[in-house]
Tab-separated table of C-alpha atoms in Angstrom:
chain	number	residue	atom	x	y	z
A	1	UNK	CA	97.526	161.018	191.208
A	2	UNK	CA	95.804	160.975	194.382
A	3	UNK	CA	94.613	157.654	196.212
A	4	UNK	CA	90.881	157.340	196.159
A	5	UNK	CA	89.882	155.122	199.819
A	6	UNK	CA	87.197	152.341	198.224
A	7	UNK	CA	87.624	149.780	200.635
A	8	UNK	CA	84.781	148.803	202.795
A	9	UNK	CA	86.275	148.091	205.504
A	10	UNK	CA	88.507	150.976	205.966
A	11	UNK	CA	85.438	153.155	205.306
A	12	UNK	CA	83.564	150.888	208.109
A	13	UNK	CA	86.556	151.996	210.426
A	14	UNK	CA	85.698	155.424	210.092
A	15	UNK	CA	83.217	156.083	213.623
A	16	UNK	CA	81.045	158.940	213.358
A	17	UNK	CA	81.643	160.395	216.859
A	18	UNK	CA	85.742	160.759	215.150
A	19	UNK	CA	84.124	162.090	212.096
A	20	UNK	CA	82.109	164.614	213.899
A	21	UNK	CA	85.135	165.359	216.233
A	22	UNK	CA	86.964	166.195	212.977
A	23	UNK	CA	84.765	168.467	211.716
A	24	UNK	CA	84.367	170.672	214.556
A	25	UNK	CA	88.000	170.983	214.825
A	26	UNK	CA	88.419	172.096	211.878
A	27	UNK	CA	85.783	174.684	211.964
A	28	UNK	CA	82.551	173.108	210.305
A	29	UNK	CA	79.699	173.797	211.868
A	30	UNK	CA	76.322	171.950	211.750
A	31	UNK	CA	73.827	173.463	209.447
A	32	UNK	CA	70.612	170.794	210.065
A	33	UNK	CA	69.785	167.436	211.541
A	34	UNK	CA	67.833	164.509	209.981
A	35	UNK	CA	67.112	161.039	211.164
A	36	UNK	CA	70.303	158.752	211.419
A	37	UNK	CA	72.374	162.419	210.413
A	38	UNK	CA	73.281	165.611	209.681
A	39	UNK	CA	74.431	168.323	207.737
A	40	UNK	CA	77.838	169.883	208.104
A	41	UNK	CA	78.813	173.026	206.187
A	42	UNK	CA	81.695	175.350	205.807
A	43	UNK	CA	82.936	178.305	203.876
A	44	UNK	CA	86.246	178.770	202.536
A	45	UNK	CA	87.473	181.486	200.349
A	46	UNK	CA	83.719	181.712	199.328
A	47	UNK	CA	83.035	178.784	198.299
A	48	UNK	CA	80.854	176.373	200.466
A	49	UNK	CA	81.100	172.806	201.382
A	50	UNK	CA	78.660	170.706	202.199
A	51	UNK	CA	78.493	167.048	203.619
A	52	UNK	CA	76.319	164.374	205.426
A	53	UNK	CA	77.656	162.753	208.019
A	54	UNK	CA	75.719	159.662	209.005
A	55	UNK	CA	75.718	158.866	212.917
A	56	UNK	CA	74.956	155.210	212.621
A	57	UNK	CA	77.290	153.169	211.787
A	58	UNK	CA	75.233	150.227	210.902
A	59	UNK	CA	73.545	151.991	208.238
A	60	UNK	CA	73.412	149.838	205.015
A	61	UNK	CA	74.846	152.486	202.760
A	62	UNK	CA	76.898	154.291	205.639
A	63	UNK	CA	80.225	153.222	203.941
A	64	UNK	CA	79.581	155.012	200.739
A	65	UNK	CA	78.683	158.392	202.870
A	66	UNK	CA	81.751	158.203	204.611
A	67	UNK	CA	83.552	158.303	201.398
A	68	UNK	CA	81.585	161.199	199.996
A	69	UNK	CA	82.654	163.033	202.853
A	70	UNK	CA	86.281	162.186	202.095
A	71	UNK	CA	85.779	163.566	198.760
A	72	UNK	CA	84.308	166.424	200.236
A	73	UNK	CA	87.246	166.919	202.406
A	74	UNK	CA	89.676	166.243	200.007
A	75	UNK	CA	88.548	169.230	197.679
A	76	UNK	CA	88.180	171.648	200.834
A	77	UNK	CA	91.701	170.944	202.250
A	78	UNK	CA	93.755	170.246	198.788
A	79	UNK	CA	95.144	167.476	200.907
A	80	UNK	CA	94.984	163.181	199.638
A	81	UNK	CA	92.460	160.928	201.388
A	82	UNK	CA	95.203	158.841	202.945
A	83	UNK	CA	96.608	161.931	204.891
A	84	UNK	CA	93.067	162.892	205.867
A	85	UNK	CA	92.346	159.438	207.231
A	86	UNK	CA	95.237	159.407	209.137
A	87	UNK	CA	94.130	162.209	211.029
A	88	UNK	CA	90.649	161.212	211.107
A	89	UNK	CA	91.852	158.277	213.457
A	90	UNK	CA	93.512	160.491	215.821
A	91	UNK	CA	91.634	163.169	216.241
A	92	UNK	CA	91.754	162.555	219.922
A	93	UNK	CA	95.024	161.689	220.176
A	94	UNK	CA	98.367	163.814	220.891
A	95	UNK	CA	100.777	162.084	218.164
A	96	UNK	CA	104.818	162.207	218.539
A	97	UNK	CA	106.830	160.910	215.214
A	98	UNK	CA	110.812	160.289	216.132
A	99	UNK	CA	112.126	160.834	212.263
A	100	UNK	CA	115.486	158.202	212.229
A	101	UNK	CA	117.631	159.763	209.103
A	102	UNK	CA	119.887	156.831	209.257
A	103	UNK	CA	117.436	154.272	207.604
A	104	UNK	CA	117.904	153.398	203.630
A	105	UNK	CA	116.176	155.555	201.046
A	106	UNK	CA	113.345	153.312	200.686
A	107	UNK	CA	112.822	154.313	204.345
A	108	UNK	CA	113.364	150.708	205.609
A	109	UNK	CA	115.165	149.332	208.528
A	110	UNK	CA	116.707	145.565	208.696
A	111	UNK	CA	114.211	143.658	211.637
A	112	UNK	CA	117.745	143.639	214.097
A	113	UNK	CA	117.573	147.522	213.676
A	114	UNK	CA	113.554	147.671	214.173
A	115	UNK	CA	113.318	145.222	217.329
A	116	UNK	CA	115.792	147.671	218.682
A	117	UNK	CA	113.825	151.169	217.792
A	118	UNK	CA	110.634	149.913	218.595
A	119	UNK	CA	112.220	148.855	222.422
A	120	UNK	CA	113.359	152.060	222.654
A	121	UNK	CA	110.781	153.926	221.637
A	122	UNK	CA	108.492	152.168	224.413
A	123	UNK	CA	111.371	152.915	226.683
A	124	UNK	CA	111.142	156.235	225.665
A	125	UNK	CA	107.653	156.629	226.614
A	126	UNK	CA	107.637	155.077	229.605
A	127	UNK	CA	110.488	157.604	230.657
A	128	UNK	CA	108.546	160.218	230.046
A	129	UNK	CA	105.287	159.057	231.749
A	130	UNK	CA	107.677	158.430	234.917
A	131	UNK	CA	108.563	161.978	234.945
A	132	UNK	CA	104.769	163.212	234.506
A	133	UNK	CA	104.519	161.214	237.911
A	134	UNK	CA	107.777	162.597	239.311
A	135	UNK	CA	110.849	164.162	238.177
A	136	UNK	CA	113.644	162.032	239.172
A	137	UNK	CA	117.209	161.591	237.861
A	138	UNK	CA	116.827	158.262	237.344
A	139	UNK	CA	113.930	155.982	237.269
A	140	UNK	CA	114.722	152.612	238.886
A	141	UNK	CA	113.241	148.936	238.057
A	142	UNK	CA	109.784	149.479	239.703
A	143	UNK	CA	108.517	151.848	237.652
A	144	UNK	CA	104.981	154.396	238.954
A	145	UNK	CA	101.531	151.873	238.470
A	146	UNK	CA	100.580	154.985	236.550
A	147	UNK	CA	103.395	154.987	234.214
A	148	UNK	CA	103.008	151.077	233.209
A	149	UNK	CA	98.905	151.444	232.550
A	150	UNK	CA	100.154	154.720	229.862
A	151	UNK	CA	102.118	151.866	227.975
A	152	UNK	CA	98.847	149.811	227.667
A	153	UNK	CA	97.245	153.309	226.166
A	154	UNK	CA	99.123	154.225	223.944
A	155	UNK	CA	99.638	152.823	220.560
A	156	UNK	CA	102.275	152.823	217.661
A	157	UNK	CA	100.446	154.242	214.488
A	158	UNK	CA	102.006	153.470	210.939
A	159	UNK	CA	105.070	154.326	210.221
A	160	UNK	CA	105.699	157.196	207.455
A	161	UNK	CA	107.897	156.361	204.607
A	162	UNK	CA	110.669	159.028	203.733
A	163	UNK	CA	113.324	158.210	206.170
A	164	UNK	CA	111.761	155.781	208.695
A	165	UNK	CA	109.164	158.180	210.808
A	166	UNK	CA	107.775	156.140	213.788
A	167	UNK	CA	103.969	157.456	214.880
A	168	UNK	CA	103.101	157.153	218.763
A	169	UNK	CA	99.779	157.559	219.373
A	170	UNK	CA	98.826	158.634	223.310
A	171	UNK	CA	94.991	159.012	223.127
A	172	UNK	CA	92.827	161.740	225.034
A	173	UNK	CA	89.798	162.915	226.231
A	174	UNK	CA	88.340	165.431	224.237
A	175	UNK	CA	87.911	168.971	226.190
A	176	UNK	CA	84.262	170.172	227.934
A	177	UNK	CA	84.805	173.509	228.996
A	178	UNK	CA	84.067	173.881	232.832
A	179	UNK	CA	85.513	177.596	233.453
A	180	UNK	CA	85.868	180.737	231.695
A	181	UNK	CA	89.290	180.581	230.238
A	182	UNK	CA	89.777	177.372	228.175
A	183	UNK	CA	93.415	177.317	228.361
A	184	UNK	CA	92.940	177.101	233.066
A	185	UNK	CA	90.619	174.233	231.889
A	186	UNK	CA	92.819	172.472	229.806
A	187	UNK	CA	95.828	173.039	232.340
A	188	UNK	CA	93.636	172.115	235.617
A	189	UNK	CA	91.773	169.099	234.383
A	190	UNK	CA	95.316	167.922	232.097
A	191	UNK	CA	94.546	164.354	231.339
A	192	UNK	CA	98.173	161.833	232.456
A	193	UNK	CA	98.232	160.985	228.502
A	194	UNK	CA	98.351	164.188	227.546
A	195	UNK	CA	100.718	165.542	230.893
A	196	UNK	CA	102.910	162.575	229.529
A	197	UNK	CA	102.949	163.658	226.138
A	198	UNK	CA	103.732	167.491	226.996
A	199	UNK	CA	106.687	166.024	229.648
A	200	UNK	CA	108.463	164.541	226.491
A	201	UNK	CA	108.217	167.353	224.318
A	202	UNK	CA	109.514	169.550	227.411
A	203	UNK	CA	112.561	166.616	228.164
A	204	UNK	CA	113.491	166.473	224.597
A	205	UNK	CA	114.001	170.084	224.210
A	206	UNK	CA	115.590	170.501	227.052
A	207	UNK	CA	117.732	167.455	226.482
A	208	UNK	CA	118.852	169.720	223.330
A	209	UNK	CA	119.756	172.938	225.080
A	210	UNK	CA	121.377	171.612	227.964
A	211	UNK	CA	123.170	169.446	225.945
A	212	UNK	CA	124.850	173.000	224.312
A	213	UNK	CA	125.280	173.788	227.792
A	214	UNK	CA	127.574	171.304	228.607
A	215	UNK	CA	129.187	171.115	225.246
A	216	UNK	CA	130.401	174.827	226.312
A	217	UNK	CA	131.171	174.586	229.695
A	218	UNK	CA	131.809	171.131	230.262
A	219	UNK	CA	130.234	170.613	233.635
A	220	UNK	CA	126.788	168.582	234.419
A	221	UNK	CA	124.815	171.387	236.216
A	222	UNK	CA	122.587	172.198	233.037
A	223	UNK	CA	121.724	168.616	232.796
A	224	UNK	CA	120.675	168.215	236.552
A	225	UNK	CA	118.651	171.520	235.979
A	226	UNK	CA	116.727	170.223	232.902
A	227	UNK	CA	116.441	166.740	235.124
A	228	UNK	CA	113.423	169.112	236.420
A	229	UNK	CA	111.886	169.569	232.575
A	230	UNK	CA	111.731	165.660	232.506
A	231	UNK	CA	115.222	164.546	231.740
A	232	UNK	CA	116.527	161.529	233.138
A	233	UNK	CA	119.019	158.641	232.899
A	234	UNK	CA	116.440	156.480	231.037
A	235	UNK	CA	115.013	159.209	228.975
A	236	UNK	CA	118.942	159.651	227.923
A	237	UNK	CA	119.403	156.004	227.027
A	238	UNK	CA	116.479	155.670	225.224
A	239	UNK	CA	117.565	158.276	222.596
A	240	UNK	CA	120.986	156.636	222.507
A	241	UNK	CA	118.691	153.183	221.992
A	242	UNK	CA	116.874	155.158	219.163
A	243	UNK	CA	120.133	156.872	217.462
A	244	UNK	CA	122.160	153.186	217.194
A	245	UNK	CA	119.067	151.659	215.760
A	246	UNK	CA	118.736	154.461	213.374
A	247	UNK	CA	122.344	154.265	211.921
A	248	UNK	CA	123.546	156.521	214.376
A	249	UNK	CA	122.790	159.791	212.634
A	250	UNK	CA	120.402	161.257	215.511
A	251	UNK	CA	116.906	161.663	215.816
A	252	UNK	CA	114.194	164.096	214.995
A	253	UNK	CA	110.937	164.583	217.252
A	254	UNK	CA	107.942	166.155	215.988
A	255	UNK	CA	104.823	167.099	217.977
A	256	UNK	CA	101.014	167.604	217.353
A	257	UNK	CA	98.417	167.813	219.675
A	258	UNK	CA	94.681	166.179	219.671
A	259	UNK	CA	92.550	169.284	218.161
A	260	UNK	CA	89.757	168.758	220.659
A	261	UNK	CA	92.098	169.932	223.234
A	262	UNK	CA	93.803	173.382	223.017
A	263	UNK	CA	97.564	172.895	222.594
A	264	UNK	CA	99.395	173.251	225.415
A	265	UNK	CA	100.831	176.640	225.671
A	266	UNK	CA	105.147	177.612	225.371
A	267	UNK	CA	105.173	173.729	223.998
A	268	UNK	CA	107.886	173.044	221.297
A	269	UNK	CA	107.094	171.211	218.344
A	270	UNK	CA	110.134	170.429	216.904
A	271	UNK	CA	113.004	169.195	218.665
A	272	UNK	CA	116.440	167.659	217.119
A	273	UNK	CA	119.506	165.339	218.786
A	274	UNK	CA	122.264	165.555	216.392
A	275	UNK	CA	125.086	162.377	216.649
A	276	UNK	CA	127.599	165.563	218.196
A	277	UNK	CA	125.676	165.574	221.426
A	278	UNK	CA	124.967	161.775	221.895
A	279	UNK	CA	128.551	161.256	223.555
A	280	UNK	CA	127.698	163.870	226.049
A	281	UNK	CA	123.652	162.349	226.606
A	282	UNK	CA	125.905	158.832	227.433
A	283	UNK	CA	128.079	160.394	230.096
A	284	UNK	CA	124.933	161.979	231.543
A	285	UNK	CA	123.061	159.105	231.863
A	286	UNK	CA	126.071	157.215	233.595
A	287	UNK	CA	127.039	160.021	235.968
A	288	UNK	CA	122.879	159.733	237.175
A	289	UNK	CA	123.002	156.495	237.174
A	290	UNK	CA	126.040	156.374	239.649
A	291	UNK	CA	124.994	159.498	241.938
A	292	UNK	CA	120.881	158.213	242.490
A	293	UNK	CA	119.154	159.280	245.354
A	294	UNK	CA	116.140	157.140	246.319
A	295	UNK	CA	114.378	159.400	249.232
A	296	UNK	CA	112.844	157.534	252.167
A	297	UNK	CA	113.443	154.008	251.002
A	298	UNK	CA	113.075	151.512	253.481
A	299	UNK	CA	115.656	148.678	253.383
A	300	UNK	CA	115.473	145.015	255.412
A	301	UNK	CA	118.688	142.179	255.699
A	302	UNK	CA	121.696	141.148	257.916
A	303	UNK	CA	124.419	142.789	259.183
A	304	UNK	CA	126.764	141.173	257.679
A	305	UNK	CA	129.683	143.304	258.502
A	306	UNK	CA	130.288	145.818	260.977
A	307	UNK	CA	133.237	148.318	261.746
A	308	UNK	CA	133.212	150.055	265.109
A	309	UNK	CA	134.480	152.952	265.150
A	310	UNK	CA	135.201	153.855	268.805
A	311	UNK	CA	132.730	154.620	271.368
A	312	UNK	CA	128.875	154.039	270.480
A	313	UNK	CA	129.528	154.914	266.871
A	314	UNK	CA	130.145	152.386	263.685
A	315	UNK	CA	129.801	151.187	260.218
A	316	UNK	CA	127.375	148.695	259.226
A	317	UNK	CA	126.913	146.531	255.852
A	318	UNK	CA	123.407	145.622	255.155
A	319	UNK	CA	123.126	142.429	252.929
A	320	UNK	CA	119.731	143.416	251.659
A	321	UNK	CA	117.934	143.504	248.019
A	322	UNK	CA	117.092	146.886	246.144
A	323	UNK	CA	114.494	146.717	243.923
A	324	UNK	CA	114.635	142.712	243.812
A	325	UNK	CA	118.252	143.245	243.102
A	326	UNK	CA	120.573	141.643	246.091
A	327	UNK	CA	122.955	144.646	247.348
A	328	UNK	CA	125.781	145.528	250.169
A	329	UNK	CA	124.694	148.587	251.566
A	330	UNK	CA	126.494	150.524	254.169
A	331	UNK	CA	125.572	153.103	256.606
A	332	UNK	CA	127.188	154.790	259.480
A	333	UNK	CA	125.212	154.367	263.104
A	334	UNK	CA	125.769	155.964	266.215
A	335	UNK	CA	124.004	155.561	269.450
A	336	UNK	CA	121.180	153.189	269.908
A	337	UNK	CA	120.860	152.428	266.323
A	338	UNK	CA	124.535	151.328	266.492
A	339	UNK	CA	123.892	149.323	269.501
A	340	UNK	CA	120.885	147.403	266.757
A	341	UNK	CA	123.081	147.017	264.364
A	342	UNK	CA	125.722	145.263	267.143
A	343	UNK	CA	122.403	142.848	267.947
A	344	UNK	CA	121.500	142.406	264.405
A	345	UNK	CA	125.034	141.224	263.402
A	346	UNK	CA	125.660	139.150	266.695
A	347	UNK	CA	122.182	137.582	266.610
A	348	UNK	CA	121.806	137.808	263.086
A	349	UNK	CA	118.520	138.976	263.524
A	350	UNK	CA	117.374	140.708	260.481
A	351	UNK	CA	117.083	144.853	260.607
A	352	UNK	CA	115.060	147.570	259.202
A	353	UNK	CA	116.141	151.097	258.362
A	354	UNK	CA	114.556	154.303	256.394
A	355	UNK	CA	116.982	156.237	254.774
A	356	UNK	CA	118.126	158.231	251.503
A	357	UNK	CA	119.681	155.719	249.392
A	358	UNK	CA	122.392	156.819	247.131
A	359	UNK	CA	124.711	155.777	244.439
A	360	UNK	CA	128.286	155.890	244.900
A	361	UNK	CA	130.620	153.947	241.946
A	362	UNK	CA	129.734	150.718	242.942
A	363	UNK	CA	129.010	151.417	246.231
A	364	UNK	CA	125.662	152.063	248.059
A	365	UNK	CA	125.286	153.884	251.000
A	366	UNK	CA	122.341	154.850	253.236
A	367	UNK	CA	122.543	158.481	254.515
A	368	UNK	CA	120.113	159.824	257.357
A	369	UNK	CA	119.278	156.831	258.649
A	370	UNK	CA	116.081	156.483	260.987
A	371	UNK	CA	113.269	154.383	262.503
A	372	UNK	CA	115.873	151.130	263.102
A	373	UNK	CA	113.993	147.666	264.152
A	374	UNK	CA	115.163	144.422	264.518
A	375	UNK	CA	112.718	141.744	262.956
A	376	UNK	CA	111.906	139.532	265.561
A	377	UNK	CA	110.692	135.781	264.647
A	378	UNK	CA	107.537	136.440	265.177
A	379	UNK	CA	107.098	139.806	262.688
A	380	UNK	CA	107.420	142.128	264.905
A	381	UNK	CA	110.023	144.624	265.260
A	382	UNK	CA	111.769	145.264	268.439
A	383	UNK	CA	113.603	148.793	269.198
């Protein structure tokens, strides 16, 4: 028996601009206009449809239209009112459900299990919408201003019952055509939220093929490649996140895109990460996580120790803080930048340095060093 919406308020939550939206998606077409409405009609396998929509939502009797158009809509599509109502709310929306096999049967998870998915799930996002800024191996505690204002878009939908489906909701802005060719439009004028949303369905695939990859050959070059399709060492942990809160029997991802903006094309829809490959997505996410590069980072502290190394040339360790963190960082000098670093140590005057920071074990070094200052009391650096 299929459900039958009745509630007012769930009728009321219904707006007619996401109505409308819906209908022209799915190939209505307006047949008239009256005051406070119109007419939408379709034909399908030749019979017609028919339905009012009202465009004012304050109309007395506006909840009892909207559910003779889900009537109407139920017949046409063969398809219950409570799937139809799902999608009437995000229309606009690109929608990614991570299917977790591992829950019960009833499709529940214990609250210890759900704190944990619905962490990683945000992590998960937030991974991706780094990469739609830049692809890096490894995306460190200060995280893109763009990337943090995606998390306060998107939304978690309801989850679907079967095993336990999460729904991620990233919202968009419907398409106006400004050129010719609709799919240039859609790929010049890409909204983030949907760039963010087509980086995950890229990093997840890839995630699964390089995976193989390595599985075969045993060496990390396919991940590094796909670090360029979105992968990275957070994207990697958040799946591992996702697959221990799920009973650790992998994850499914499934894609659809908002219908008021074309698809975007050579897109999967489906991708799987099957427990086999999660020891290999763990190793990958430790071996970025110890080889980081951070280009052109500037660093500031004390010398605090300092290894000549005969004539103008030496090693310097730079008690300074990374990302808020307090780290020994060491770099090798030569020159008049050695010659700073003797100052900075002797003084203990504080130095600054631009460099590629990088990973090493435990270690962090500063390679290419460049544009050395001491900090002077006053502010100001002195060369």
């Amino acid at each position: 028996m299929k459900a039958t919406i009745r509630d007012i308020d769930t009728l009321r939550s219904i707006r007619p601009l996401e109505l409308l939206s819906y209908l022209r998606a799915h190939h209505w077409f307006q047949a008239s206009q009256i005051e406070n409405g119109a007419f939408w009609a379709k034909e399908l396998e030749g019979e017609s449809f028919e339905v009012l929509l009202p465009l004012d939502a304050n109309l007395r009797d506006y909840p009892n239209r909207i559910a003779e158009v889900l009537q109407t809509l139920e017949l046409s599509e063969g398809r219950s009112q409570l799937e139809i109502l799902e999608d009437l709310l995000t229309t606009n929306a690109d929608l990614v459900r991570p299917r977790l096999p591992g829950p019960n049967h009833a499709g529940e998870i214990s609250l210890e299990q759900g704190r944990i998915v619905y962490e990683q799930a945000r992590n998960l996002m937030l991974a991706a919408a780094c990469a739609a800024v830049e692809r890096r191996s490894v995306y460190a505690r200060r995280k893109p201003e763009q990337a943090m204002r995606f998390l306060d878009h998107a939304r978690f939908g309801m989850p679907q019952r079967g095993s336990y489906i999460l729904t991620i909701i990233s919202p968009v802005s419907p398409r106006i055509a400004q050129r010719p060719d609709p799919i240039e439009d859609d790929l010049v004028d890409e909204p983030f939220e949907r760039r963010t949303m087509r980086t995950l369905a890229e990093a997840v695939h890839a995630l699964e093929l390089a995976s193989r990859e390595v599985a075969a050959t045993g060496r990390i070059e396919p991940m590094q490649r796909a670090v360029q399709a979105g992968v990275s060492a957070n994207l990697c942990e958040a799946i591992i996140g996702l697959h221990e809160g799920s009973g650790e029997r992998g994850i499914e991802f499934n894609f659809s895109w908002a219908p008021l903006r074309l698809p975007p094309p050579s897109v999967p829809r489906f991708a799987s990460i099957t427990p086999d490959v999660i020891p290999i997505i763990r190793e990958t996410a430790r071996i970025f996580r110890e080889t980081e590069t951070t280009a052109g980072i500037e660093l500031t502290g004390l010398v605090r120790r300092l290894d000549h190394q005969g004539g103008d040339r030496g090693r310097a360790v730079l008690a300074t803080t990374v990302e808020g963190l307090p780290r020994n960082v060491t770099v090798d000098l030569s020159g008049v930048d050695h010659g700073l670093a003797v100052r900075s140590y002797e003084d203990r005057i504080p130095l600054s340095c631009v460099g590629e920071l990088r990973r090493e074990g435990r270690a962090w070094l500063l390679e290419n060093p460049r544009e050395l200052q001491l900090i002077t009391g006053d502010g100001a650096g002195s060369d």
